[in-house]
């Protein structure tokens, strides 16, 4: 069910609405009713979703702590989806330093920050009005992309 078109539509519409309404329980209920939990065993889906919900409730510190605990315990749930949800939570909270530290720490772990991670870190710096730092991160992405032949 995870890859079918009906799920894709539901994910874009239904889950997006539930996330915006901060209703994690409603999303989990709907997922159970449909008989799926997401890729793999679903724990990764739930960790990223939970961290995202915390970020939308201006509780980015709790999301960061949740991700750090999962990463420290070397849990599979601490994947790129959860990393990006955590970086986005930091951006919502204008926590530029936390977003930057998350970006740097993830790079030393088994996770490789992607364009979403960098974008969230830049957004955190922008919202904190740290323009030079945001531009430095942007330059870092451009240099990495050029080195990889992606430009």
CSV table of C-alpha atoms in Angstrom, one decimal:
chain,number,residue,atom,x,y,z
A,1,UNK,CA,0.0,0.0,0.0
A,2,UNK,CA,2.9,2.4,0.6
A,3,UNK,CA,3.7,2.9,-3.1
A,4,UNK,CA,0.2,3.0,-4.6
A,5,UNK,CA,-1.3,6.3,-5.9
A,6,UNK,CA,-4.1,6.3,-3.4
A,7,UNK,CA,-1.6,6.3,-0.6
A,8,UNK,CA,0.3,9.1,-2.3
A,9,UNK,CA,-2.8,11.2,-2.4
A,10,UNK,CA,-3.7,10.4,1.2
A,11,UNK,CA,-0.2,11.2,2.3
A,12,UNK,CA,-0.2,14.6,0.5
A,13,UNK,CA,-3.7,15.6,1.7
A,14,UNK,CA,-4.7,13.6,4.7
A,15,UNK,CA,-1.5,13.4,6.6
A,16,UNK,CA,-0.4,16.9,5.7
A,17,UNK,CA,-3.7,18.2,7.2
A,18,UNK,CA,-3.2,16.1,10.3
A,19,UNK,CA,0.3,17.3,10.7
A,20,UNK,CA,-0.8,20.9,10.4
A,21,UNK,CA,-3.5,20.2,13.0
A,22,UNK,CA,-0.9,18.6,15.2
A,23,UNK,CA,-2.8,15.4,15.5
A,24,UNK,CA,-0.3,12.6,15.7
A,25,UNK,CA,-2.8,10.3,17.3
A,26,UNK,CA,-5.2,10.8,14.4
A,27,UNK,CA,-2.5,10.0,11.9
A,28,UNK,CA,-1.4,6.9,13.7
A,29,UNK,CA,-5.1,5.8,13.9
A,30,UNK,CA,-5.6,6.3,10.2
A,31,UNK,CA,-2.4,4.5,9.4
A,32,UNK,CA,-3.5,1.5,11.5
A,33,UNK,CA,-6.9,1.5,10.0
A,34,UNK,CA,-5.4,1.4,6.5
A,35,UNK,CA,-3.1,-1.5,7.6
A,36,UNK,CA,0.2,0.2,7.0
A,37,UNK,CA,2.7,2.1,9.1
A,38,UNK,CA,5.1,3.4,6.5
A,39,UNK,CA,8.4,2.1,5.2
A,40,UNK,CA,9.9,-0.9,7.1
A,41,UNK,CA,8.3,-1.4,10.4
A,42,UNK,CA,7.0,2.2,10.7
A,43,UNK,CA,9.1,3.3,13.6
A,44,UNK,CA,11.1,5.7,11.4
A,45,UNK,CA,7.9,7.2,10.1
A,46,UNK,CA,6.7,7.8,13.7
A,47,UNK,CA,10.0,9.3,14.9
A,48,UNK,CA,10.2,11.9,12.2
A,49,UNK,CA,6.5,12.6,12.5
A,50,UNK,CA,6.7,13.0,16.3
A,51,UNK,CA,9.7,15.4,16.0
A,52,UNK,CA,7.9,17.4,13.3
A,53,UNK,CA,4.8,17.7,15.5
A,54,UNK,CA,7.0,18.9,18.4
A,55,UNK,CA,8.5,21.5,16.1
A,56,UNK,CA,5.1,22.8,15.0
A,57,UNK,CA,4.2,23.1,18.7
A,58,UNK,CA,7.3,25.3,19.3
A,59,UNK,CA,8.8,22.5,21.3
A,60,UNK,CA,12.0,22.1,19.2
A,61,UNK,CA,14.1,21.4,22.2
A,62,UNK,CA,12.1,18.2,22.9
A,63,UNK,CA,12.4,17.2,19.3
A,64,UNK,CA,16.1,17.8,19.4
A,65,UNK,CA,16.4,15.7,22.6
A,66,UNK,CA,14.3,12.9,21.1
A,67,UNK,CA,16.5,12.7,18.0
A,68,UNK,CA,19.7,12.9,20.0
A,69,UNK,CA,18.6,10.1,22.2
A,70,UNK,CA,17.7,7.9,19.2
A,71,UNK,CA,21.0,8.8,17.6
A,72,UNK,CA,23.0,8.1,20.8
A,73,UNK,CA,21.2,4.7,21.1
A,74,UNK,CA,22.2,4.0,17.5
A,75,UNK,CA,18.6,3.3,16.6
A,76,UNK,CA,17.6,2.8,13.0
A,77,UNK,CA,14.9,5.4,13.6
A,78,UNK,CA,17.5,8.1,13.6
A,79,UNK,CA,17.5,8.4,9.9
A,80,UNK,CA,17.6,11.2,7.4
A,81,UNK,CA,13.8,11.8,7.7
A,82,UNK,CA,14.1,12.3,11.5
A,83,UNK,CA,17.3,14.4,11.0
A,84,UNK,CA,15.4,16.7,8.6
A,85,UNK,CA,12.4,16.9,10.9
A,86,UNK,CA,14.7,17.9,13.7
A,87,UNK,CA,16.5,20.5,11.6
A,88,UNK,CA,13.1,21.9,10.6
A,89,UNK,CA,12.0,22.0,14.2
A,90,UNK,CA,15.1,24.0,15.1
A,91,UNK,CA,14.4,26.4,12.2
A,92,UNK,CA,10.8,26.9,13.4
A,93,UNK,CA,12.2,27.8,16.8
A,94,UNK,CA,14.8,30.1,15.3
A,95,UNK,CA,17.5,28.0,17.0
A,96,UNK,CA,20.3,28.7,14.6
A,97,UNK,CA,23.1,27.4,16.8
A,98,UNK,CA,21.2,24.1,17.5
A,99,UNK,CA,20.5,23.7,13.8
A,100,UNK,CA,24.2,24.2,12.9
A,101,UNK,CA,25.3,21.8,15.7
A,102,UNK,CA,22.8,19.2,14.4
A,103,UNK,CA,24.2,19.6,10.9
A,104,UNK,CA,27.8,19.2,12.0
A,105,UNK,CA,27.0,16.3,14.4
A,106,UNK,CA,25.0,14.4,11.8
A,107,UNK,CA,28.0,14.6,9.4
A,108,UNK,CA,30.2,12.8,12.0
A,109,UNK,CA,27.6,10.1,12.5
A,110,UNK,CA,26.3,7.6,10.0
A,111,UNK,CA,24.0,10.3,8.5
A,112,UNK,CA,24.9,12.5,5.6
A,113,UNK,CA,23.0,15.8,5.7
A,114,UNK,CA,21.1,16.5,2.4
A,115,UNK,CA,19.7,19.6,0.8
A,116,UNK,CA,16.7,19.6,3.1
A,117,UNK,CA,19.0,19.5,6.2
A,118,UNK,CA,21.0,22.4,4.9
A,119,UNK,CA,17.9,24.3,3.9
A,120,UNK,CA,16.5,24.0,7.4
A,121,UNK,CA,19.8,25.1,8.9
A,122,UNK,CA,19.9,28.1,6.6
A,123,UNK,CA,16.3,28.9,7.5
A,124,UNK,CA,17.1,28.9,11.2
A,125,UNK,CA,19.9,31.3,10.6
A,126,UNK,CA,17.7,33.5,8.4
A,127,UNK,CA,14.9,33.6,10.9
A,128,UNK,CA,17.4,34.5,13.7
A,129,UNK,CA,18.6,37.3,11.3
A,130,UNK,CA,22.1,35.8,11.0
A,131,UNK,CA,22.4,36.5,7.3
A,132,UNK,CA,26.1,36.0,7.0
A,133,UNK,CA,25.9,32.5,8.6
A,134,UNK,CA,23.0,31.6,6.3
A,135,UNK,CA,25.0,32.7,3.3
A,136,UNK,CA,28.0,30.8,4.5
A,137,UNK,CA,25.9,27.6,4.7
A,138,UNK,CA,24.6,28.3,1.2
A,139,UNK,CA,28.1,28.7,-0.1
A,140,UNK,CA,29.0,25.4,1.6
A,141,UNK,CA,26.1,23.6,-0.2
A,142,UNK,CA,27.2,25.1,-3.6
A,143,UNK,CA,30.8,24.1,-3.1
A,144,UNK,CA,29.8,20.5,-2.1
A,145,UNK,CA,27.4,20.3,-5.0
A,146,UNK,CA,30.1,21.5,-7.4
A,147,UNK,CA,32.6,19.1,-6.1
A,148,UNK,CA,30.1,16.2,-6.5
A,149,UNK,CA,29.4,17.4,-10.1
A,150,UNK,CA,25.8,18.2,-9.3
A,151,UNK,CA,25.8,21.8,-10.7
